[in-house]
Short mmCIF file of C-alpha atoms in Angstrom, two decimals:
data_model
loop_
_atom_site.label_atom_id
_atom_site.label_comp_id
_atom_site.label_asym_id
_atom_site.label_seq_id
_atom_site.Cartn_x
_atom_site.Cartn_y
_atom_site.Cartn_z
CA MET A 365 9.30 -1.07 19.19
CA LEU A 366 9.30 1.95 16.87
CA CYS A 367 11.79 2.41 14.05
CA GLY A 368 11.96 6.16 13.49
CA TYR A 369 10.88 8.88 15.90
CA GLY A 370 9.69 11.69 13.67
CA ARG A 371 6.19 13.14 13.88
CA VAL A 372 4.46 9.83 13.10
CA GLY A 373 6.56 7.90 15.59
CA GLN A 374 6.08 10.46 18.33
CA ASN A 375 2.31 10.55 17.81
CA LEU A 376 2.18 6.76 18.00
CA MET A 377 4.26 6.78 21.18
CA ARG A 378 1.86 9.22 22.84
CA TYR A 379 -1.05 6.87 22.26
CA LEU A 380 0.92 3.84 23.39
CA ASN A 381 1.75 5.69 26.60
CA ARG A 382 -1.89 6.61 27.06
CA PHE A 383 -2.75 2.92 26.92
CA HIS A 384 0.12 2.14 29.35
CA MET A 385 2.07 0.12 26.81
CA LYS A 386 5.84 0.16 27.10
CA ALA A 387 7.72 0.98 23.91
CA VAL A 388 11.18 2.00 22.76
CA ALA A 389 12.03 4.04 19.68
CA VAL A 390 15.17 3.89 17.53
CA ASP A 391 16.24 6.95 15.53
CA ARG A 392 19.39 8.29 13.82
CA ASP A 393 18.79 12.00 14.50
CA LEU A 394 21.05 13.10 17.35
CA VAL A 395 19.21 16.36 17.99
CA ARG A 396 15.91 14.51 18.19
CA LEU A 397 17.51 11.96 20.48
CA GLN A 398 18.71 14.68 22.86
CA GLU A 399 15.38 16.50 22.88
CA ALA A 400 13.32 13.37 23.40
CA SER A 401 15.68 11.95 26.01
CA ALA A 402 15.57 15.22 27.96
CA ALA A 403 11.80 14.89 28.01
CA GLY A 404 12.08 11.38 29.44
CA GLU A 405 11.24 9.51 26.24
CA HIS A 406 12.62 6.00 25.80
CA ILE A 407 14.68 6.38 22.62
CA LEU A 408 17.93 4.83 21.36
CA PHE A 409 20.34 6.11 18.72
CA GLY A 410 21.16 3.89 15.77
CA ASP A 411 20.29 2.31 12.43
CA SER A 412 17.22 0.08 12.84
CA SER A 413 18.39 -2.28 10.10
CA ARG A 414 21.48 -3.30 12.10
CA LYS A 415 21.17 -6.44 14.16
CA GLU A 416 23.01 -5.12 17.22
CA ILE A 417 20.79 -2.05 17.41
CA LEU A 418 17.61 -4.12 17.35
CA VAL A 419 19.04 -6.46 19.97
CA ASN A 420 19.89 -3.52 22.24
CA ALA A 421 16.35 -2.25 21.80
CA GLY A 422 14.95 -5.62 22.92
CA ILE A 423 13.63 -6.97 19.64
CA GLN A 424 13.75 -10.54 20.97
CA HIS A 425 10.92 -9.82 23.40
CA ALA A 426 8.94 -7.24 21.43
CA ARG A 427 5.36 -8.00 20.41
CA LEU A 428 5.13 -5.39 17.66
CA LEU A 429 7.58 -3.58 15.39
CA VAL A 430 6.41 -0.39 13.66
CA VAL A 431 8.43 1.22 10.85
CA THR A 432 7.21 4.81 11.07
CA PHE A 433 9.22 6.44 8.27
CA ASP A 434 8.72 6.28 4.50
CA ASP A 435 11.72 4.38 3.16
CA PRO A 436 10.53 1.06 1.70
CA ARG A 437 14.00 -0.26 0.86
CA LEU A 438 15.27 0.34 4.39
CA ALA A 439 12.02 -1.07 5.75
CA GLU A 440 12.64 -4.31 3.84
CA ARG A 441 16.12 -4.62 5.38
CA ILE A 442 14.68 -4.00 8.84
CA LEU A 443 12.03 -6.65 8.22
CA HIS A 444 14.56 -9.30 7.26
CA THR A 445 16.74 -8.56 10.31
CA ALA A 446 13.79 -8.39 12.70
CA ARG A 447 12.33 -11.67 11.45
CA GLU A 448 15.71 -13.34 11.93
CA LEU A 449 15.87 -12.19 15.54
CA ASN A 450 12.20 -12.66 16.40
CA PRO A 451 10.26 -14.80 13.89
CA ASN A 452 6.96 -14.26 15.70
CA ILE A 453 7.02 -10.47 15.90
CA ARG A 454 4.15 -8.62 14.25
CA VAL A 455 5.25 -5.85 11.89
CA LEU A 456 3.44 -2.71 10.78
CA VAL A 457 5.03 -0.53 8.08
CA ARG A 458 4.17 3.00 7.00
CA THR A 459 4.65 4.00 3.35
CA ARG A 460 3.65 6.98 1.25
CA ASP A 461 1.68 5.02 -1.35
CA ASP A 462 1.06 1.46 -2.53
CA THR A 463 4.10 1.19 -4.84
CA HIS A 464 5.97 -1.19 -2.52
CA LEU A 465 2.99 -2.77 -0.77
CA ASP A 466 3.37 -6.28 -2.21
CA ALA A 467 7.15 -6.33 -1.70
CA LEU A 468 6.79 -5.34 1.96
CA ILE A 469 4.10 -7.95 2.57
CA SER A 470 6.37 -10.56 0.96
CA ALA A 471 9.24 -9.42 3.18
CA GLY A 472 7.17 -10.14 6.28
CA ALA A 473 5.08 -7.06 7.06
CA GLU A 474 1.74 -8.08 8.53
CA GLU A 475 0.21 -4.70 7.73
CA VAL A 476 1.29 -1.88 5.41
CA VAL A 477 -0.33 1.55 5.79
CA PRO A 478 0.01 3.70 2.65
CA GLU A 479 -0.56 7.31 3.72
CA VAL A 480 -2.09 8.48 0.45
CA LEU A 481 -4.58 5.63 0.37
CA GLU A 482 -5.45 5.99 4.05
CA ALA A 483 -6.09 9.71 3.54
CA SER A 484 -8.38 8.83 0.63
CA LEU A 485 -10.12 6.23 2.75
CA MET A 486 -10.72 8.71 5.56
CA LEU A 487 -12.14 11.20 3.07
CA VAL A 488 -14.45 8.48 1.75
CA ALA A 489 -15.57 7.64 5.28
CA HIS A 490 -16.35 11.25 6.18
CA ALA A 491 -18.19 11.79 2.89
CA LEU A 492 -20.34 8.68 3.40
CA MET A 493 -21.24 9.68 6.96
CA MET A 494 -22.14 13.21 5.83
CA LEU A 495 -24.47 11.55 3.31
CA ASP A 496 -26.12 9.68 6.20
CA VAL A 497 -24.72 6.24 5.43
CA PRO A 498 -25.00 4.27 8.72
CA PHE A 499 -21.81 4.29 10.78
CA ASP A 500 -21.61 0.48 10.95
CA ARG A 501 -21.73 0.24 7.14
CA VAL A 502 -18.96 2.83 6.84
CA ILE A 503 -16.77 0.92 9.31
CA ALA A 504 -17.48 -2.34 7.48
CA THR A 505 -16.43 -0.70 4.21
CA LEU A 506 -13.17 0.56 5.73
CA ARG A 507 -12.37 -2.86 7.14
CA LYS A 508 -13.13 -4.60 3.85
CA THR A 509 -10.94 -2.16 1.90
CA ARG A 510 -8.02 -2.68 4.27
CA ARG A 511 -8.53 -6.44 4.28
CA GLU A 512 -8.30 -6.43 0.49
CA ARG A 513 -5.08 -4.37 0.75
CA TYR A 514 -6.67 -1.18 -0.58
CA ARG A 515 -7.44 -2.83 -3.92
CA MET A 516 -10.40 -0.53 -4.62
CA LEU A 517 -8.23 2.53 -4.04
CA GLN A 518 -5.26 1.40 -6.09
CA GLY A 519 -4.63 2.94 -9.46
CA TYR A 520 -5.78 6.21 -10.95
CA TYR A 521 -6.10 7.81 -14.36
CA HIS A 522 -2.99 9.86 -15.01
CA GLY A 523 -3.13 13.48 -16.09
CA ASP A 524 -0.62 15.45 -18.16
CA THR A 525 1.54 16.48 -15.22
CA LEU A 526 1.36 13.39 -13.02
CA PRO A 527 4.72 11.55 -12.82
CA THR A 528 4.85 7.92 -13.90
CA THR A 529 7.62 6.95 -11.45
CA ASP A 530 8.29 7.63 -7.79
CA SER A 531 11.38 9.32 -6.33
CA ALA A 532 13.30 6.02 -6.45
CA GLY A 533 12.48 5.48 -10.12
CA ASN A 534 9.93 2.75 -9.49
CA PRO A 535 6.92 2.83 -11.84
CA TYR A 536 3.57 3.91 -10.49
CA ARG A 537 0.67 1.70 -11.44
CA LEU A 538 -2.11 3.44 -13.29
CA LEU A 539 -5.58 2.82 -14.68
CA HIS A 540 -6.21 3.06 -18.39
CA ALA A 541 -9.43 2.47 -20.35
CA VAL A 542 -9.29 0.82 -23.77
CA THR A 543 -12.46 0.67 -25.91
CA LEU A 544 -12.52 -2.07 -28.52
CA SER A 545 -13.74 -1.28 -32.03
CA ASP A 546 -15.10 -3.86 -34.46
CA LYS A 547 -11.63 -4.30 -35.94
CA ALA A 548 -9.70 -4.62 -32.67
CA ARG A 549 -7.43 -7.65 -32.44
CA GLY A 550 -8.96 -8.72 -29.13
CA ILE A 551 -12.50 -9.11 -30.49
CA GLY A 552 -13.68 -12.73 -30.32
CA ARG A 553 -10.81 -13.73 -28.05
CA SER A 554 -10.94 -14.60 -24.39
CA ILE A 555 -8.95 -12.52 -21.93
CA ALA A 556 -6.59 -15.48 -21.47
CA ASP A 557 -6.02 -15.71 -25.24
CA CYS A 558 -4.99 -12.04 -25.37
CA ALA A 559 -1.94 -12.96 -23.24
CA LEU A 560 -1.60 -9.57 -21.56
CA ARG A 561 1.55 -9.36 -19.45
CA ASP A 562 2.25 -7.49 -16.20
CA VAL A 563 -1.21 -5.90 -16.15
CA GLU A 564 -4.45 -6.64 -14.39
CA ILE A 565 -7.87 -6.27 -15.99
CA ARG A 566 -9.83 -4.49 -13.29
CA ALA A 567 -13.12 -4.54 -15.16
CA VAL A 568 -14.82 -4.83 -18.51
CA LYS A 569 -17.60 -2.35 -19.20
CA ARG A 570 -20.17 -3.81 -21.58
CA HIS A 571 -23.23 -1.77 -22.51
CA ASP A 572 -24.60 -0.51 -19.18
CA LYS A 573 -22.93 -3.19 -17.04
CA THR A 574 -19.55 -3.31 -15.33
CA LEU A 575 -17.99 -6.76 -15.01
CA GLU A 576 -15.51 -6.47 -12.14
CA ARG A 577 -12.63 -8.93 -11.91
CA PRO A 578 -13.73 -10.65 -15.14
CA ASP A 579 -13.01 -14.34 -15.64
CA GLU A 580 -10.13 -15.10 -17.99
CA GLU A 581 -12.52 -17.07 -20.17
CA LEU A 582 -14.62 -13.98 -20.88
CA VAL A 583 -14.74 -13.39 -24.65
CA LEU A 584 -14.33 -9.75 -25.64
CA GLU A 585 -16.96 -8.09 -27.83
CA PRO A 586 -17.08 -4.92 -29.97
CA GLY A 587 -17.76 -1.88 -27.83
CA ASP A 588 -16.27 -3.41 -24.68
CA THR A 589 -14.18 -1.03 -22.58
CA VAL A 590 -11.33 -2.84 -20.85
CA ILE A 591 -9.97 -1.18 -17.68
CA LEU A 592 -6.26 -2.00 -17.42
CA TYR A 593 -4.14 -1.58 -14.29
CA GLY A 594 -0.35 -1.71 -14.21
CA PRO A 595 2.91 0.14 -14.97
CA LEU A 596 2.77 2.55 -17.92
CA GLU A 597 4.90 0.46 -20.30
CA ALA A 598 2.94 -2.71 -19.56
CA VAL A 599 -0.38 -0.88 -20.00
CA GLU A 600 0.74 0.53 -23.35
CA ALA A 601 1.85 -2.94 -24.50
CA ALA A 602 -1.46 -4.45 -23.41
CA GLU A 603 -3.41 -1.76 -25.27
CA ASN A 604 -1.39 -2.51 -28.39
CA ARG A 605 -2.20 -6.23 -28.13
CA LEU A 606 -5.89 -5.56 -27.63
CA LEU A 607 -6.22 -3.09 -30.49
CA GLY A 608 -3.73 -4.60 -32.90
CA GLY A 609 -1.73 -1.41 -33.52
#
């Protein structure tokens, strides 16, 4: 079952048809409904978050539910309704980025596909293959990145013009590097003792080494560069605690 029948939904339906898999789409665009129905597509009109619409579409017997549009809040409502009607259904959700990834997973999505991160991942794959990295290693890297929920691709260093919130006002998570001087408050303390809130320490760069996912017992030293990951306000607060400003 497909929730949404825009370009992404229609492309998915074409491939499902090619593999002789029966599917039905639900969409709220009447013009699209008329066009697709005239072409013989199996599409129903309605709001996918409503129980009666999902029942009419056959949610009780569906093996897979795919939310093809980028509306995380609506996707969460669909997930809750779908799980109520069919607890065993597998759910795949499309989003623009990773802002709502954890919330959607918690709501019951088995897989979340953030477009921006997938585009980056495909660019990485093509670049590696053009540099003669063996195909099996490239595929293994893609699978590992997806299995870890795109962790390696999450976060980026913001520029002057990059917004800090999405269209719904939710904060983007960003990377920020903090280098500790001799007088920094965090020197001589473990990461746990620094009590940083709502941020993740992605790495600590010490001399010519990068300590990824450092243990909370790691004691910070002068010259360490701490790579923070989180919402802007939390990152700023963490920097303040580390430096003592």
